[in-house]
């Protein structure tokens, strides 16, 4: 599709299929780079899907050959900068705002990286809980190639996910890595051929849909929070977090124990309990 006058609403596309929301960056003609319109629309879509009971897992992917070519150099940088500091701060908060929303999303999130992933794209990449890439995908901190440092959180993402030598090389050299190397370096969980990427992500999403959703939210938050805590603080946080989760969903936990210990219908070491039998 060739389209240059995309409306704000058209910058993001989504479908909901069997509990999974497939959300797409939808500016393929601009390699899905993020302009202010897309950033505003993505926040709207995330907001709508977050409390939609028909959605259990959210997948973020890209239309066409790109996942996202990062920030829009023309509309996000040049045109916004021409309007002054207020406009710059506003468009930063629109972009950072939806990445933050995604980092603490109520539902499990999966980045399905189908193609190019550059610079600012590392923000939403890191915001997703899990990430699967096509082996053919290309990842790059290209900022150095056009004369800036990797801002907008990209440097922080690189140091969170990569070891120091790889982060330094990646940021300083401006060379791309493919999906396989991204998996070896820990930027994504796994790389598979593009032709089987959607099937693999569907498989992961289906497994997540079988788990207790309250436990999933508590777990994903715990992973992000405890990374920055001392051991003792983490221990305390985890006690409080589990107790808070019990308050909302003690029936899930009791059912999980009952089906294993009393009914012997499943083994937690080998899969999840049947949550369809859990009392509301
Ligand atoms: N900002 C603004 N426009 C972008 C863009 C970006 N980040 N990435 C792509 N585009 C635009 C191009 O300017 C071009 O617009 P045009 O059709 O009006 O000329 C269109 O998208 C297609 O891009 P093109 O470069 O022709 O596609 P390609 O498939 O040959 O190359 C890339 C794809 C991703 C390698 C290349 O577009 C690129 O290097 N983009 C910039 C990546 C980057 O540095 N991002 C970091 C930003 S923080």
XYZ file of C-alpha atoms and ligand atoms in Angstrom:
328
model
C 0.000 0.000 0.000
C 1.420 3.347 -0.985
C -0.013 6.088 1.088
C 1.535 9.335 2.143
C -1.435 11.128 3.670
C -2.269 8.622 6.385
C -4.710 9.909 9.012
C -3.800 9.638 12.695
C -6.172 6.688 13.083
C -4.545 4.844 10.192
C -1.054 4.900 11.706
C -1.859 1.891 13.907
C -3.840 -1.214 12.899
C -5.060 -4.066 15.046
C -7.151 -7.210 15.063
C -8.262 -9.380 17.974
C -8.177 -13.109 17.321
C -8.835 -15.755 19.957
C -7.712 -13.651 22.907
C -4.669 -12.158 21.158
C -4.534 -8.514 20.031
C -2.217 -8.185 17.021
C -1.227 -4.528 16.982
C 0.747 -3.130 14.047
C 2.861 -0.073 13.464
C 1.095 0.907 10.261
C 3.216 3.339 8.234
C 4.906 0.773 5.980
C 5.677 3.399 3.326
C 7.756 5.193 5.984
C 9.153 1.938 7.354
C 6.890 2.374 10.397
C 8.984 5.177 11.860
C 7.233 6.860 14.765
C 5.789 10.308 14.114
C 3.669 12.248 16.634
C 0.451 10.975 15.013
C 1.490 7.351 15.448
C 2.583 7.949 19.038
C -0.767 9.490 19.941
C -2.744 6.767 18.163
C -0.717 3.964 19.729
C -1.538 5.300 23.196
C -5.247 5.303 22.286
C -5.095 1.730 20.987
C -3.175 0.483 24.017
C -5.665 2.174 26.307
C -8.624 0.589 24.518
C -7.138 -2.916 24.534
C -5.778 -2.850 28.082
C -9.202 -3.197 29.702
C -10.885 -5.186 26.915
C -11.824 -8.560 28.424
C -11.550 -10.286 25.054
C -7.788 -9.575 25.022
C -5.423 -11.744 27.065
C -2.123 -11.114 25.259
C -0.917 -8.190 23.135
C 1.503 -8.670 20.236
C 3.241 -5.622 18.743
C 4.410 -6.025 15.167
C 4.864 -4.013 11.977
C 3.132 -3.804 8.621
C 5.388 -4.418 5.635
C 9.164 -4.827 5.758
C 9.735 -3.009 9.041
C 9.018 -3.467 12.697
C 9.901 0.188 13.235
C 12.628 2.361 11.727
C 12.737 4.351 14.980
C 11.744 7.962 15.396
C 10.596 9.927 12.357
C 13.571 12.169 11.595
C 11.380 14.642 9.733
C 8.148 14.818 11.728
C 9.341 13.838 15.220
C 12.683 15.656 15.168
C 12.980 18.355 12.509
C 9.426 19.664 12.351
C 8.897 19.496 16.115
C 12.191 21.203 16.857
C 11.200 24.023 14.500
C 8.236 24.726 16.795
C 10.368 25.148 19.935
C 10.980 23.533 23.294
C 7.318 23.158 24.294
C 6.575 21.132 21.163
C 9.699 19.019 21.672
C 8.708 18.135 25.234
C 5.148 17.395 24.156
C 6.183 14.964 21.447
C 8.728 13.331 23.753
C 6.044 12.746 26.338
C 3.711 11.278 23.692
C 6.377 8.758 22.652
C 7.797 7.954 26.082
C 4.249 7.862 27.466
C 3.076 4.890 25.413
C 6.361 3.021 25.920
C 5.948 3.447 29.687
C 2.319 2.345 29.459
C 3.499 -0.749 27.604
C 6.262 -1.509 30.141
C 3.675 -1.799 32.908
C 0.821 -3.122 30.764
C -1.884 -5.143 32.528
C -1.492 -7.981 30.029
C 1.503 -9.935 28.756
C 3.081 -8.315 25.711
C 5.185 -9.773 22.911
C 7.273 -7.866 20.361
C 7.137 -9.744 17.045
C 10.020 -8.153 15.139
C 9.359 -8.835 11.480
C 11.966 -6.510 9.916
C 13.919 -3.287 10.505
C 14.238 -2.211 14.147
C 16.195 0.969 14.767
C 16.974 3.508 17.471
C 13.771 4.727 19.058
C 12.263 1.317 18.247
C 14.312 -0.080 21.112
C 11.939 1.722 23.534
C 8.858 -0.339 22.629
C 11.037 -3.417 22.033
C 12.217 -3.306 25.642
C 8.737 -2.351 26.843
C 7.360 -5.680 25.604
C 7.780 -8.528 28.068
C 8.966 -11.010 25.458
C 10.468 -10.507 22.017
C 10.671 -12.826 19.015
C 12.418 -11.827 15.822
C 12.672 -13.009 12.270
C 16.192 -14.258 11.576
C 16.091 -11.842 8.640
C 15.256 -8.818 10.838
C 17.880 -6.119 11.232
C 18.549 -4.282 14.488
C 20.618 -1.143 14.769
C 21.463 1.779 16.994
C 21.825 3.958 13.936
C 21.904 7.237 15.869
C 25.683 7.477 15.606
C 25.293 7.310 11.811
C 23.253 10.501 11.703
C 25.086 12.293 14.455
C 23.422 11.868 17.840
C 23.770 9.606 20.850
C 21.144 6.855 21.257
C 18.617 8.861 23.263
C 14.974 8.313 24.080
C 15.941 5.423 26.328
C 17.788 3.472 23.601
C 21.096 3.570 25.485
C 19.378 2.413 28.646
C 17.735 -0.427 26.746
C 21.108 -1.469 25.294
C 22.749 -1.545 28.718
C 19.780 -3.345 30.283
C 19.732 -6.078 27.666
C 23.310 -6.377 26.359
C 26.618 -6.869 28.048
C 28.883 -3.813 28.216
C 31.139 -4.752 25.295
C 28.249 -5.540 22.967
C 26.331 -2.422 24.049
C 29.398 -0.271 23.409
C 30.142 -1.848 20.011
C 26.488 -1.686 18.954
C 26.116 1.995 19.901
C 29.498 3.205 18.638
C 29.800 1.331 15.357
C 26.323 1.857 13.919
C 26.428 -1.614 12.350
C 23.286 -3.720 12.188
C 22.855 -7.192 13.630
C 20.385 -9.760 12.340
C 17.725 -11.562 14.344
C 19.980 -14.516 15.138
C 22.680 -12.280 16.633
C 20.004 -10.266 18.463
C 18.910 -13.527 20.125
C 22.507 -14.499 20.967
C 23.064 -11.059 22.504
C 19.813 -11.167 24.514
C 18.020 -8.360 22.688
C 15.212 -10.820 21.889
C 14.253 -14.214 23.275
C 14.483 -16.129 20.055
C 14.887 -15.768 16.306
C 13.095 -17.968 13.786
C 12.731 -17.735 10.006
C 10.284 -14.989 9.028
C 7.969 -17.580 7.479
C 7.406 -19.240 10.869
C 7.525 -16.124 13.082
C 3.774 -15.672 13.458
C 3.223 -19.364 14.261
C 5.881 -19.276 16.959
C 4.443 -16.120 18.506
C 0.938 -17.595 18.356
C 2.255 -20.668 20.177
C 3.768 -18.531 22.956
C 0.619 -16.392 23.194
C -1.550 -19.520 23.461
C 0.537 -20.787 26.360
C 0.285 -17.424 28.128
C -3.493 -17.437 27.668
C -3.678 -20.619 29.741
C -1.992 -19.014 32.757
C -3.602 -17.138 35.597
C -3.700 -13.489 34.365
C -3.285 -11.957 37.815
C -0.213 -14.093 38.459
C 1.171 -13.079 35.045
C 0.825 -9.359 35.776
C 2.409 -9.797 39.219
C 5.242 -11.839 37.695
C 6.109 -9.462 34.857
C 6.092 -6.457 37.190
C 8.246 -8.349 39.679
C 10.900 -9.108 37.053
C 11.185 -5.442 36.055
C 11.081 -4.121 39.642
C 13.501 -6.461 41.369
C 16.213 -5.898 38.751
C 16.886 -2.563 40.436
C 16.612 -3.746 44.061
C 18.981 -5.181 46.618
C 18.288 -8.808 47.534
C 16.626 -7.865 50.815
C 14.421 -5.215 49.235
C 13.445 -7.672 46.507
C 12.553 -10.331 49.060
C 10.312 -7.887 50.858
C 8.723 -6.584 47.637
C 7.953 -10.129 46.470
C 6.222 -11.034 49.739
C 4.077 -7.899 49.502
C 3.370 -8.409 45.795
C 2.199 -12.004 46.281
C 0.041 -11.003 49.224
C -1.518 -8.237 47.136
C -2.147 -10.703 44.289
C -3.787 -13.138 46.749
C -6.140 -10.391 47.773
C -7.442 -10.153 44.190
C -7.230 -13.804 43.244
C -6.796 -16.258 46.070
C -9.163 -18.685 44.332
C -6.664 -19.180 41.486
C -3.892 -20.133 43.838
C -6.112 -22.449 45.878
C -7.401 -24.116 42.716
C -3.837 -24.603 41.475
C -2.894 -26.367 44.710
C -6.134 -28.410 44.803
C -5.834 -29.762 41.244
C -2.284 -30.919 41.986
C -2.414 -32.134 45.586
C -6.012 -33.421 45.898
C -7.176 -34.197 42.377
C -3.821 -35.046 40.813
C -5.080 -33.794 37.434
C -1.899 -31.917 36.441
C 1.675 -31.317 37.577
C 2.812 -27.663 37.939
C 6.258 -28.720 36.800
C 4.790 -29.780 33.469
C 2.070 -27.218 32.716
C -0.662 -24.938 34.078
C -3.761 -25.900 36.082
C -7.140 -25.772 34.337
C -8.290 -22.263 35.119
C -11.699 -22.821 33.509
C -12.592 -24.814 36.640
C -11.633 -22.003 38.982
C -14.470 -20.434 40.981
C -14.860 -16.723 40.208
N 12.479 8.921 9.708
C 11.858 9.534 8.678
N 11.618 8.936 7.505
C 11.985 7.649 7.388
C 12.616 6.954 8.419
C 12.848 7.638 9.634
N 13.397 7.051 10.699
N 12.874 5.692 8.007
C 12.407 5.613 6.745
N 11.889 6.791 6.358
C 11.249 7.138 5.091
C 12.281 7.454 4.007
O 12.711 8.791 4.092
C 11.475 7.164 2.754
O 10.601 8.261 2.538
P 10.233 8.733 1.021
O 9.532 7.558 0.384
O 9.357 9.904 1.227
O 11.548 9.020 0.362
C 10.604 5.977 3.173
O 10.550 6.014 4.591
C 11.159 4.644 2.766
O 12.486 4.563 3.264
P 13.707 4.017 2.396
O 14.933 4.520 3.047
O 13.504 4.339 0.971
O 13.488 2.440 2.612
P 14.559 1.262 2.511
O 13.741 0.010 2.638
O 15.437 1.419 1.336
O 15.501 1.401 3.817
C 15.842 1.721 6.197
C 14.949 1.111 5.084
C 15.056 1.465 7.493
C 17.201 1.024 6.208
C 16.036 3.241 5.953
O 14.780 3.830 5.682
C 16.658 3.958 7.124
O 17.858 3.927 7.287
N 15.846 4.633 7.964
C 16.332 5.353 9.115
C 16.607 4.438 10.259
C 17.110 5.172 11.476
O 18.224 5.628 11.515
N 16.279 5.265 12.505
C 16.690 5.822 13.752
C 15.834 6.909 14.136
S 16.081 7.265 15.877
